[in-house]
mmCIF file with all atom_site columns, C-alpha atoms in Angstrom:
data_model
loop_
_atom_site.group_PDB
_atom_site.id
_atom_site.type_symbol
_atom_site.label_atom_id
_atom_site.label_alt_id
_atom_site.label_comp_id
_atom_site.label_asym_id
_atom_site.label_entity_id
_atom_site.label_seq_id
_atom_site.pdbx_PDB_ins_code
_atom_site.Cartn_x
_atom_site.Cartn_y
_atom_site.Cartn_z
_atom_site.occupancy
_atom_site.B_iso_or_equiv
_atom_site.pdbx_formal_charge
_atom_site.auth_seq_id
_atom_site.auth_comp_id
_atom_site.auth_asym_id
_atom_site.auth_atom_id
_atom_site.pdbx_PDB_model_num
ATOM 1   C CA . VAL A 1 1   ? -110.143 -45.200 -0.359  1.00 81.00 ? 1   VAL A CA 1
ATOM 2   C CA . VAL A 1 2   ? -110.073 -41.438 -1.175  1.00 92.00 ? 2   VAL A CA 1
ATOM 3   C CA . VAL A 1 3   ? -106.446 -41.128 -1.388  1.00 94.00 ? 3   VAL A CA 1
ATOM 4   C CA . SER A 1 4   ? -106.326 -44.226 -3.669  1.00 94.00 ? 4   SER A CA 1
ATOM 5   C CA . TYR A 1 5   ? -109.504 -42.964 -6.032  1.00 94.00 ? 5   TYR A CA 1
ATOM 6   C CA . ALA A 1 6   ? -107.658 -39.679 -6.451  1.00 95.00 ? 6   ALA A CA 1
ATOM 7   C CA . LEU A 1 7   ? -104.000 -41.477 -7.068  1.00 95.00 ? 7   LEU A CA 1
ATOM 8   C CA . PHE A 1 8   ? -105.862 -43.917 -9.436  1.00 95.00 ? 8   PHE A CA 1
ATOM 9   C CA . LYS A 1 9   ? -107.087 -40.728 -11.581 1.00 95.00 ? 9   LYS A CA 1
ATOM 10  C CA . SER A 1 10  ? -103.593 -38.565 -10.601 1.00 94.00 ? 10  SER A CA 1
ATOM 11  C CA . TYR A 1 11  ? -102.212 -41.732 -12.770 1.00 93.00 ? 11  TYR A CA 1
ATOM 12  C CA . LEU A 1 12  ? -104.790 -41.022 -15.211 1.00 95.00 ? 12  LEU A CA 1
ATOM 13  C CA . GLY A 1 13  ? -103.810 -37.520 -15.663 1.00 93.00 ? 13  GLY A CA 1
ATOM 14  C CA . LYS A 1 14  ? -106.796 -36.442 -14.377 1.00 94.00 ? 14  LYS A CA 1
ATOM 15  C CA . VAL A 1 15  ? -107.920 -33.694 -12.165 1.00 94.00 ? 15  VAL A CA 1
ATOM 16  C CA . ILE A 1 16  ? -108.449 -33.956 -9.209  1.00 95.00 ? 16  ILE A CA 1
ATOM 17  C CA . PRO A 1 17  ? -111.762 -32.133 -8.006  1.00 95.00 ? 17  PRO A CA 1
ATOM 18  C CA . PHE A 1 18  ? -111.726 -29.928 -4.808  1.00 95.00 ? 18  PHE A CA 1
ATOM 19  C CA . TRP A 1 19  ? -114.477 -31.964 -3.167  1.00 95.00 ? 19  TRP A CA 1
ATOM 20  C CA . LEU A 1 20  ? -112.001 -34.479 -3.633  1.00 95.00 ? 20  LEU A CA 1
ATOM 21  C CA . ALA A 1 21  ? -108.517 -32.759 -2.381  1.00 96.00 ? 21  ALA A CA 1
ATOM 22  C CA . LEU A 1 22  ? -110.314 -31.323 0.708   1.00 96.00 ? 22  LEU A CA 1
ATOM 23  C CA . VAL A 1 23  ? -111.539 -34.857 1.645   1.00 96.00 ? 23  VAL A CA 1
ATOM 24  C CA . ILE A 1 24  ? -108.354 -35.760 1.554   1.00 96.00 ? 24  ILE A CA 1
ATOM 25  C CA . VAL A 1 25  ? -106.269 -33.616 3.265   1.00 96.00 ? 25  VAL A CA 1
ATOM 26  C CA . THR A 1 26  ? -108.843 -33.239 5.982   1.00 96.00 ? 26  THR A CA 1
ATOM 27  C CA . THR A 1 27  ? -109.628 -36.926 6.304   1.00 95.00 ? 27  THR A CA 1
ATOM 28  C CA . SER A 1 28  ? -105.680 -37.329 6.258   1.00 95.00 ? 28  SER A CA 1
ATOM 29  C CA . THR A 1 29  ? -105.336 -34.658 9.175   1.00 94.00 ? 29  THR A CA 1
ATOM 30  C CA . VAL A 1 30  ? -107.892 -35.501 11.133  1.00 93.00 ? 30  VAL A CA 1
ATOM 31  C CA . ASN A 1 31  ? -106.718 -39.500 11.311  1.00 90.00 ? 31  ASN A CA 1
ATOM 32  C CA . ALA A 1 32  ? -102.945 -38.068 12.168  1.00 90.00 ? 32  ALA A CA 1
ATOM 33  C CA . VAL A 1 33  ? -103.671 -35.923 14.755  1.00 89.00 ? 33  VAL A CA 1
ATOM 34  C CA . GLY A 1 34  ? -105.989 -38.488 15.996  1.00 88.00 ? 34  GLY A CA 1
ATOM 35  C CA . SER A 1 35  ? -103.442 -41.083 16.069  1.00 86.00 ? 35  SER A CA 1
ATOM 36  C CA . TYR A 1 36  ? -101.723 -39.432 19.019  1.00 87.00 ? 36  TYR A CA 1
ATOM 37  C CA . ASN A 1 37  ? -103.817 -41.064 21.900  1.00 86.00 ? 37  ASN A CA 1
ATOM 38  C CA . LEU A 1 38  ? -103.071 -44.531 20.227  1.00 84.00 ? 38  LEU A CA 1
ATOM 39  C CA . LEU A 1 39  ? -99.261  -43.494 21.311  1.00 87.00 ? 39  LEU A CA 1
ATOM 40  C CA . PRO A 1 40  ? -99.536  -44.959 25.017  1.00 87.00 ? 40  PRO A CA 1
ATOM 41  C CA . GLN A 1 41  ? -100.706 -48.358 23.250  1.00 85.00 ? 41  GLN A CA 1
ATOM 42  C CA . VAL A 1 42  ? -97.550  -48.266 21.048  1.00 89.00 ? 42  VAL A CA 1
ATOM 43  C CA . PRO A 1 43  ? -94.467  -50.229 22.682  1.00 89.00 ? 43  PRO A CA 1
ATOM 44  C CA . SER A 1 44  ? -91.381  -48.288 23.485  1.00 89.00 ? 44  SER A CA 1
ATOM 45  C CA . SER A 1 45  ? -89.209  -50.730 21.131  1.00 90.00 ? 45  SER A CA 1
ATOM 46  C CA . SER A 1 46  ? -88.843  -54.350 20.041  1.00 91.00 ? 46  SER A CA 1
ATOM 47  C CA . ARG A 1 47  ? -86.333  -56.660 18.771  1.00 93.00 ? 47  ARG A CA 1
ATOM 48  C CA . ILE A 1 48  ? -86.689  -56.780 14.422  1.00 94.00 ? 48  ILE A CA 1
ATOM 49  C CA . ALA A 1 49  ? -82.460  -58.222 14.156  1.00 92.00 ? 49  ALA A CA 1
ATOM 50  C CA . SER A 1 50  ? -79.917  -58.888 16.751  1.00 90.00 ? 50  SER A CA 1
ATOM 51  C CA . TRP A 1 51  ? -78.749  -54.820 15.026  1.00 93.00 ? 51  TRP A CA 1
ATOM 52  C CA . ILE A 1 52  ? -82.388  -53.226 14.986  1.00 94.00 ? 52  ILE A CA 1
ATOM 53  C CA . PHE A 1 53  ? -84.207  -52.298 17.783  1.00 94.00 ? 53  PHE A CA 1
ATOM 54  C CA . PRO A 1 54  ? -86.434  -49.358 16.236  1.00 93.00 ? 54  PRO A CA 1
ATOM 55  C CA . PRO A 1 55  ? -88.389  -47.123 18.638  1.00 92.00 ? 55  PRO A CA 1
ATOM 56  C CA . HIS A 1 56  ? -91.883  -47.436 17.791  1.00 91.00 ? 56  HIS A CA 1
ATOM 57  C CA . ARG A 1 57  ? -93.168  -44.493 19.540  1.00 91.00 ? 57  ARG A CA 1
ATOM 58  C CA . GLU A 1 58  ? -90.971  -42.083 17.930  1.00 92.00 ? 58  GLU A CA 1
ATOM 59  C CA . ALA A 1 59  ? -91.192  -43.801 15.008  1.00 91.00 ? 59  ALA A CA 1
ATOM 60  C CA . PHE A 1 60  ? -95.250  -43.337 14.864  1.00 91.00 ? 60  PHE A CA 1
ATOM 61  C CA . LYS A 1 61  ? -94.876  -39.482 15.730  1.00 92.00 ? 61  LYS A CA 1
ATOM 62  C CA . ARG A 1 62  ? -92.473  -39.168 12.284  1.00 93.00 ? 62  ARG A CA 1
ATOM 63  C CA . THR A 1 63  ? -95.161  -40.625 10.310  1.00 93.00 ? 63  THR A CA 1
ATOM 64  C CA . ILE A 1 64  ? -98.091  -38.394 11.291  1.00 93.00 ? 64  ILE A CA 1
ATOM 65  C CA . ALA A 1 65  ? -95.176  -36.067 11.273  1.00 95.00 ? 65  ALA A CA 1
ATOM 66  C CA . ILE A 1 66  ? -94.653  -37.544 7.470   1.00 96.00 ? 66  ILE A CA 1
ATOM 67  C CA . VAL A 1 67  ? -98.717  -36.634 6.624   1.00 96.00 ? 67  VAL A CA 1
ATOM 68  C CA . GLY A 1 68  ? -98.428  -33.494 7.475   1.00 96.00 ? 68  GLY A CA 1
ATOM 69  C CA . TYR A 1 69  ? -95.367  -32.687 5.265   1.00 97.00 ? 69  TYR A CA 1
ATOM 70  C CA . LEU A 1 70  ? -97.359  -34.582 2.258   1.00 97.00 ? 70  LEU A CA 1
ATOM 71  C CA . ASN A 1 71  ? -100.617 -32.406 3.350   1.00 97.00 ? 71  ASN A CA 1
ATOM 72  C CA . MET A 1 72  ? -98.636  -29.395 2.585   1.00 96.00 ? 72  MET A CA 1
ATOM 73  C CA . ARG A 1 73  ? -96.432  -30.235 -0.180  1.00 96.00 ? 73  ARG A CA 1
ATOM 74  C CA . LEU A 1 74  ? -100.210 -31.134 -1.926  1.00 96.00 ? 74  LEU A CA 1
ATOM 75  C CA . VAL A 1 75  ? -102.092 -27.414 -0.695  1.00 96.00 ? 75  VAL A CA 1
ATOM 76  C CA . HIS A 1 76  ? -99.286  -26.156 -2.246  1.00 95.00 ? 76  HIS A CA 1
ATOM 77  C CA . GLU A 1 77  ? -99.323  -27.892 -5.427  1.00 94.00 ? 77  GLU A CA 1
ATOM 78  C CA . TRP A 1 78  ? -103.047 -27.269 -5.612  1.00 94.00 ? 78  TRP A CA 1
ATOM 79  C CA . GLN A 1 79  ? -102.355 -23.661 -5.277  1.00 92.00 ? 79  GLN A CA 1
ATOM 80  C CA . TRP A 1 80  ? -104.557 -23.615 -2.638  1.00 92.00 ? 80  TRP A CA 1
ATOM 81  C CA . LEU A 1 81  ? -102.140 -21.320 -0.790  1.00 84.00 ? 81  LEU A CA 1
ATOM 82  C CA . LEU A 1 82  ? -99.088  -18.650 -1.095  1.00 83.00 ? 82  LEU A CA 1
ATOM 83  C CA . GLY A 1 83  ? -98.451  -19.689 -4.957  1.00 82.00 ? 83  GLY A CA 1
ATOM 84  C CA . ARG A 1 84  ? -95.874  -21.180 -6.521  1.00 84.00 ? 84  ARG A CA 1
ATOM 85  C CA . GLU A 1 85  ? -93.045  -18.519 -6.509  1.00 86.00 ? 85  GLU A CA 1
ATOM 86  C CA . SER A 1 86  ? -93.290  -18.171 -2.808  1.00 89.00 ? 86  SER A CA 1
ATOM 87  C CA . LEU A 1 87  ? -90.330  -18.371 -0.639  1.00 92.00 ? 87  LEU A CA 1
ATOM 88  C CA . THR A 1 88  ? -92.199  -18.402 2.603   1.00 93.00 ? 88  THR A CA 1
ATOM 89  C CA . PHE A 1 89  ? -93.319  -22.196 1.448   1.00 95.00 ? 89  PHE A CA 1
ATOM 90  C CA . PRO A 1 90  ? -90.180  -23.299 0.814   1.00 95.00 ? 90  PRO A CA 1
ATOM 91  C CA . ILE A 1 91  ? -88.751  -21.719 4.769   1.00 95.00 ? 91  ILE A CA 1
ATOM 92  C CA . LEU A 1 92  ? -91.974  -22.900 6.584   1.00 95.00 ? 92  LEU A CA 1
ATOM 93  C CA . LEU A 1 93  ? -91.090  -26.543 4.571   1.00 96.00 ? 93  LEU A CA 1
ATOM 94  C CA . PHE A 1 94  ? -87.407  -26.297 5.868   1.00 96.00 ? 94  PHE A CA 1
ATOM 95  C CA . LEU A 1 95  ? -88.563  -25.080 9.605   1.00 97.00 ? 95  LEU A CA 1
ATOM 96  C CA . TYR A 1 96  ? -91.191  -28.053 9.176   1.00 97.00 ? 96  TYR A CA 1
ATOM 97  C CA . THR A 1 97  ? -88.413  -30.926 8.045   1.00 96.00 ? 97  THR A CA 1
ATOM 98  C CA . ASN A 1 98  ? -86.429  -29.925 10.716  1.00 95.00 ? 98  ASN A CA 1
ATOM 99  C CA . TYR A 1 99  ? -87.902  -29.581 13.514  1.00 95.00 ? 99  TYR A CA 1
ATOM 100 C CA . HIS A 1 100 ? -89.800  -33.078 12.811  1.00 95.00 ? 100 HIS A CA 1
ATOM 101 C CA . PHE A 1 101 ? -87.199  -35.367 11.105  1.00 94.00 ? 101 PHE A CA 1
ATOM 102 C CA . PHE A 1 102 ? -83.911  -34.231 11.841  1.00 94.00 ? 102 PHE A CA 1
ATOM 103 C CA . PRO A 1 103 ? -82.427  -37.229 14.113  1.00 92.00 ? 103 PRO A CA 1
ATOM 104 C CA . ARG A 1 104 ? -81.262  -35.379 17.090  1.00 88.00 ? 104 ARG A CA 1
ATOM 105 C CA . HIS A 1 105 ? -81.026  -38.336 19.383  1.00 86.00 ? 105 HIS A CA 1
ATOM 106 C CA . SER A 1 106 ? -80.777  -41.273 17.269  1.00 88.00 ? 106 SER A CA 1
ATOM 107 C CA . ASP A 1 107 ? -78.250  -44.069 18.134  1.00 91.00 ? 107 ASP A CA 1
ATOM 108 C CA . TYR A 1 108 ? -76.275  -44.749 15.231  1.00 92.00 ? 108 TYR A CA 1
ATOM 109 C CA . PHE A 1 109 ? -75.050  -48.742 16.512  1.00 93.00 ? 109 PHE A CA 1
ATOM 110 C CA . ASN A 1 110 ? -78.916  -49.279 15.862  1.00 95.00 ? 110 ASN A CA 1
ATOM 111 C CA . GLY A 1 111 ? -79.802  -50.130 12.471  1.00 94.00 ? 111 GLY A CA 1
ATOM 112 C CA . ASN A 1 112 ? -83.017  -48.948 13.001  1.00 94.00 ? 112 ASN A CA 1
ATOM 113 C CA . THR A 1 113 ? -81.265  -45.487 12.186  1.00 95.00 ? 113 THR A CA 1
ATOM 114 C CA . TRP A 1 114 ? -79.634  -46.625 8.951   1.00 95.00 ? 114 TRP A CA 1
ATOM 115 C CA . VAL A 1 115 ? -82.741  -48.006 7.902   1.00 93.00 ? 115 VAL A CA 1
ATOM 116 C CA . PHE A 1 116 ? -85.649  -45.289 8.413   1.00 93.00 ? 116 PHE A CA 1
ATOM 117 C CA . VAL A 1 117 ? -84.626  -42.217 10.228  1.00 94.00 ? 117 VAL A CA 1
ATOM 118 C CA . LEU A 1 118 ? -81.497  -41.477 7.945   1.00 94.00 ? 118 LEU A CA 1
ATOM 119 C CA . PRO A 1 119 ? -83.223  -41.685 4.544   1.00 92.00 ? 119 PRO A CA 1
ATOM 120 C CA . MET A 1 120 ? -86.049  -39.816 5.564   1.00 93.00 ? 120 MET A CA 1
ATOM 121 C CA . PHE A 1 121 ? -84.375  -37.352 7.087   1.00 95.00 ? 121 PHE A CA 1
ATOM 122 C CA . LEU A 1 122 ? -82.464  -37.034 3.650   1.00 93.00 ? 122 LEU A CA 1
ATOM 123 C CA . SER A 1 123 ? -86.138  -37.096 1.472   1.00 94.00 ? 123 SER A CA 1
ATOM 124 C CA . PHE A 1 124 ? -87.758  -35.263 2.656   1.00 95.00 ? 124 PHE A CA 1
ATOM 125 C CA . ASN A 1 125 ? -84.661  -32.113 3.144   1.00 95.00 ? 125 ASN A CA 1
ATOM 126 C CA . SER A 1 126 ? -83.619  -33.243 -0.747  1.00 94.00 ? 126 SER A CA 1
ATOM 127 C CA . ASP A 1 127 ? -87.506  -32.126 -1.346  1.00 96.00 ? 127 ASP A CA 1
ATOM 128 C CA . THR A 1 128 ? -87.326  -29.224 0.827   1.00 96.00 ? 128 THR A CA 1
ATOM 129 C CA . PHE A 1 129 ? -84.164  -27.826 -0.815  1.00 95.00 ? 129 PHE A CA 1
ATOM 130 C CA . MET A 1 130 ? -85.493  -28.211 -4.079  1.00 95.00 ? 130 MET A CA 1
ATOM 131 C CA . GLN A 1 131 ? -88.740  -25.995 -3.574  1.00 95.00 ? 131 GLN A CA 1
ATOM 132 C CA . PHE A 1 132 ? -85.864  -23.101 -3.214  1.00 95.00 ? 132 PHE A CA 1
ATOM 133 C CA . PRO A 1 133 ? -85.112  -20.990 -6.058  1.00 94.00 ? 133 PRO A CA 1
ATOM 134 C CA . SER A 1 134 ? -81.585  -20.468 -7.819  1.00 88.00 ? 134 SER A CA 1
ATOM 135 C CA . ILE A 1 135 ? -80.758  -17.023 -7.557  1.00 80.00 ? 135 ILE A CA 1
ATOM 136 C CA . GLY A 1 136 ? -79.513  -15.346 -10.515 1.00 66.00 ? 136 GLY A CA 1
ATOM 137 C CA . LEU A 1 137 ? -75.876  -14.325 -9.042  1.00 51.00 ? 137 LEU A CA 1
ATOM 138 C CA . LYS A 1 138 ? -74.837  -11.342 -11.664 1.00 49.00 ? 138 LYS A CA 1
ATOM 139 C CA . ASN A 1 139 ? -77.930  -9.751  -10.293 1.00 53.00 ? 139 ASN A CA 1
ATOM 140 C CA . ALA A 1 140 ? -77.967  -10.880 -6.655  1.00 51.00 ? 140 ALA A CA 1
ATOM 141 C CA . ILE A 1 141 ? -74.537  -8.862  -6.013  1.00 53.00 ? 141 ILE A CA 1
ATOM 142 C CA . TYR A 1 142 ? -75.801  -5.904  -6.846  1.00 56.00 ? 142 TYR A CA 1
ATOM 143 C CA . ALA A 1 143 ? -79.097  -6.571  -4.942  1.00 54.00 ? 143 ALA A CA 1
ATOM 144 C CA . ARG A 1 144 ? -79.532  -4.972  -1.353  1.00 55.00 ? 144 ARG A CA 1
ATOM 145 C CA . ASN A 1 145 ? -80.832  -8.741  -0.802  1.00 55.00 ? 145 ASN A CA 1
ATOM 146 C CA . ILE A 1 146 ? -82.083  -12.362 -1.877  1.00 52.00 ? 146 ILE A CA 1
ATOM 147 C CA . PHE A 1 147 ? -85.276  -10.859 -1.859  1.00 53.00 ? 147 PHE A CA 1
ATOM 148 C CA . MET A 1 148 ? -84.462  -8.265  -3.917  1.00 49.00 ? 148 MET A CA 1
ATOM 149 C CA . SER A 1 149 ? -82.535  -10.798 -6.768  1.00 58.00 ? 149 SER A CA 1
ATOM 150 C CA . ASP A 1 150 ? -83.044  -12.757 -9.628  1.00 76.00 ? 150 ASP A CA 1
ATOM 151 C CA . LEU A 1 151 ? -84.818  -15.586 -8.587  1.00 87.00 ? 151 LEU A CA 1
ATOM 152 C CA . HIS A 1 152 ? -84.827  -18.714 -10.932 1.00 90.00 ? 152 HIS A CA 1
ATOM 153 C CA . TRP A 1 153 ? -88.084  -20.619 -10.325 1.00 93.00 ? 153 TRP A CA 1
ATOM 154 C CA . ASP A 1 154 ? -87.775  -23.268 -13.629 1.00 93.00 ? 154 ASP A CA 1
ATOM 155 C CA . ASP A 1 155 ? -85.867  -25.861 -11.586 1.00 93.00 ? 155 ASP A CA 1
ATOM 156 C CA . VAL A 1 156 ? -88.561  -25.941 -8.884  1.00 95.00 ? 156 VAL A CA 1
ATOM 157 C CA . HIS A 1 157 ? -92.083  -25.856 -11.523 1.00 94.00 ? 157 HIS A CA 1
ATOM 158 C CA . ASN A 1 158 ? -89.094  -28.996 -13.219 1.00 94.00 ? 158 ASN A CA 1
ATOM 159 C CA . TRP A 1 159 ? -88.979  -30.852 -10.239 1.00 94.00 ? 159 TRP A CA 1
ATOM 160 C CA . ASN A 1 160 ? -92.847  -31.024 -8.941  1.00 94.00 ? 160 ASN A CA 1
ATOM 161 C CA . GLN A 1 161 ? -93.460  -31.525 -12.181 1.00 92.00 ? 161 GLN A CA 1
ATOM 162 C CA . TYR A 1 162 ? -91.441  -34.592 -12.682 1.00 90.00 ? 162 TYR A CA 1
ATOM 163 C CA . ARG A 1 163 ? -90.057  -35.803 -10.025 1.00 91.00 ? 163 ARG A CA 1
ATOM 164 C CA . VAL A 1 164 ? -92.306  -35.334 -7.277  1.00 94.00 ? 164 VAL A CA 1
ATOM 165 C CA . ASP A 1 165 ? -95.711  -34.406 -8.869  1.00 95.00 ? 165 ASP A CA 1
ATOM 166 C CA . GLU A 1 166 ? -99.062  -34.783 -7.205  1.00 96.00 ? 166 GLU A CA 1
ATOM 167 C CA . THR A 1 167 ? -98.901  -38.857 -8.040  1.00 96.00 ? 167 THR A CA 1
ATOM 168 C CA . TYR A 1 168 ? -95.984  -39.337 -6.264  1.00 96.00 ? 168 TYR A CA 1
ATOM 169 C CA . LEU A 1 169 ? -97.034  -37.411 -3.071  1.00 97.00 ? 169 LEU A CA 1
ATOM 170 C CA . LEU A 1 170 ? -100.463 -39.107 -3.431  1.00 97.00 ? 170 LEU A CA 1
ATOM 171 C CA . LEU A 1 171 ? -98.569  -42.547 -3.345  1.00 96.00 ? 171 LEU A CA 1
ATOM 172 C CA . THR A 1 172 ? -96.515  -41.886 -0.054  1.00 96.00 ? 172 THR A CA 1
ATOM 173 C CA . LEU A 1 173 ? -99.499  -40.802 1.426   1.00 96.00 ? 173 LEU A CA 1
ATOM 174 C CA . LEU A 1 174 ? -101.534 -43.859 0.421   1.00 96.00 ? 174 LEU A CA 1
ATOM 175 C CA . CYS A 1 175 ? -98.597  -46.043 1.912   1.00 95.00 ? 175 CYS A CA 1
ATOM 176 C CA . ALA A 1 176 ? -97.838  -43.771 4.831   1.00 95.00 ? 176 ALA A CA 1
ATOM 177 C CA . LEU A 1 177 ? -101.523 -44.263 5.503   1.00 94.00 ? 177 LEU A CA 1
ATOM 178 C CA . GLN A 1 178 ? -100.728 -47.684 5.342   1.00 94.00 ? 178 GLN A CA 1
ATOM 179 C CA . ILE A 1 179 ? -98.182  -48.236 6.985   1.00 93.00 ? 179 ILE A CA 1
ATOM 180 C CA . ALA A 1 180 ? -99.515  -46.496 10.303  1.00 91.00 ? 180 ALA A CA 1
ATOM 181 C CA . PHE A 1 181 ? -102.814 -48.884 9.749   1.00 91.00 ? 181 PHE A CA 1
ATOM 182 C CA . MET A 1 182 ? -100.470 -52.027 9.090   1.00 93.00 ? 182 MET A CA 1
ATOM 183 C CA . PHE A 1 183 ? -98.516  -51.326 12.917  1.00 91.00 ? 183 PHE A CA 1
ATOM 184 C CA . THR A 1 184 ? -102.057 -50.253 14.661  1.00 90.00 ? 184 THR A CA 1
ATOM 185 C CA . VAL A 1 185 ? -102.483 -53.930 13.715  1.00 91.00 ? 185 VAL A CA 1
ATOM 186 C CA . ALA A 1 186 ? -99.664  -54.897 14.632  1.00 91.00 ? 186 ALA A CA 1
ATOM 187 C CA . PHE A 1 187 ? -98.994  -53.465 18.247  1.00 88.00 ? 187 PHE A CA 1
ATOM 188 C CA . ARG A 1 188 ? -102.803 -55.023 19.248  1.00 87.00 ? 188 ARG A CA 1
ATOM 189 C CA . GLY A 1 189 ? -101.367 -58.540 18.205  1.00 87.00 ? 189 GLY A CA 1
ATOM 190 C CA . ARG A 1 190 ? -103.401 -59.266 15.178  1.00 89.00 ? 190 ARG A CA 1
ATOM 191 C CA . MET A 1 191 ? -100.037 -59.522 12.745  1.00 92.00 ? 191 MET A CA 1
ATOM 192 C CA . SER A 1 192 ? -96.227  -59.429 13.189  1.00 93.00 ? 192 SER A CA 1
ATOM 193 C CA . ILE A 1 193 ? -93.951  -56.927 13.554  1.00 93.00 ? 193 ILE A CA 1
ATOM 194 C CA . ARG A 1 194 ? -91.260  -58.078 12.396  1.00 94.00 ? 194 ARG A CA 1
ATOM 195 C CA . THR A 1 195 ? -93.344  -58.730 9.064   1.00 94.00 ? 195 THR A CA 1
ATOM 196 C CA . CYS A 1 196 ? -94.756  -54.842 9.715   1.00 94.00 ? 196 CYS A CA 1
ATOM 197 C CA . TYR A 1 197 ? -91.277  -53.371 9.656   1.00 94.00 ? 197 TYR A CA 1
ATOM 198 C CA . TRP A 1 198 ? -89.715  -54.686 6.439   1.00 95.00 ? 198 TRP A CA 1
ATOM 199 C CA . ILE A 1 199 ? -92.904  -54.453 4.655   1.00 95.00 ? 199 ILE A CA 1
ATOM 200 C CA . ALA A 1 200 ? -92.005  -50.356 5.585   1.00 94.00 ? 200 ALA A CA 1
ATOM 201 C CA . ALA A 1 201 ? -88.854  -50.957 4.814   1.00 94.00 ? 201 ALA A CA 1
ATOM 202 C CA . VAL A 1 202 ? -88.868  -52.157 1.541   1.00 94.00 ? 202 VAL A CA 1
ATOM 203 C CA . GLN A 1 203 ? -91.501  -48.929 0.381   1.00 94.00 ? 203 GLN A CA 1
ATOM 204 C CA . VAL A 1 204 ? -89.495  -46.430 1.924   1.00 92.00 ? 204 VAL A CA 1
ATOM 205 C CA . GLY A 1 205 ? -87.066  -47.311 -0.036  1.00 91.00 ? 205 GLY A CA 1
ATOM 206 C CA . LEU A 1 206 ? -88.640  -47.988 -3.174  1.00 91.00 ? 206 LEU A CA 1
ATOM 207 C CA . LEU A 1 207 ? -89.712  -44.267 -2.449  1.00 91.00 ? 207 LEU A CA 1
ATOM 208 C CA . CYS A 1 208 ? -86.139  -43.270 -2.100  1.00 87.00 ? 208 CYS A CA 1
ATOM 209 C CA . VAL A 1 209 ? -85.598  -44.926 -5.634  1.00 85.00 ? 209 VAL A CA 1
ATOM 210 C CA . ARG A 1 210 ? -88.101  -42.547 -7.552  1.00 79.00 ? 210 ARG A CA 1
ATOM 211 C CA . LEU A 1 211 ? -86.834  -39.799 -5.161  1.00 78.00 ? 211 LEU A CA 1
ATOM 212 C CA . PHE A 1 212 ? -83.223  -40.048 -6.355  1.00 76.00 ? 212 PHE A CA 1
ATOM 213 C CA . HIS A 1 213 ? -83.026  -42.033 -9.324  1.00 72.00 ? 213 HIS A CA 1
ATOM 214 C CA . ALA A 1 214 ? -81.785  -39.477 -12.023 1.00 52.00 ? 214 ALA A CA 1
#
């Protein structure tokens, strides 16, 4: 509810108050971390199609990691920590993204890898890459290291303002929470897992279209 309310305010261009932002980060983080207790209830896999067998437990962990990623981006967007022009943030984001989303053990003959795993990996790494500033090559040649060179943050600010802005981050967080809840219901036999899978696939696809659309 609070994420929906914040998304509505953000879409209208209104400033999200600190109390609301704090409630969003706190409740979503607590719910995500607490979801690890549900893993024993999650089936290891199921058959969605003849070529799609999603490993549900790994997907559940990945959804939890997505909530963590989005909260990190929102905290940075709201400038609670580090500031807008700090190399520490993109480095931490890069380490987090590749720890949680790098397809180390993916089965490339399983359609789920192409429907979810790779799109998520490419999307989060694209957003992470865009958090790094560009380097002034002329000054960098004479600089002793990258921290002394001329860093340009304009592309980062444009990306965070016009492509992956506060509204997009909140929308993605709302989708992640909705998908997690939907699958929790499905794993208890109250909804079709196959239906949940394709609803989630459509949502991820639409979010990716927005991300990569020129």
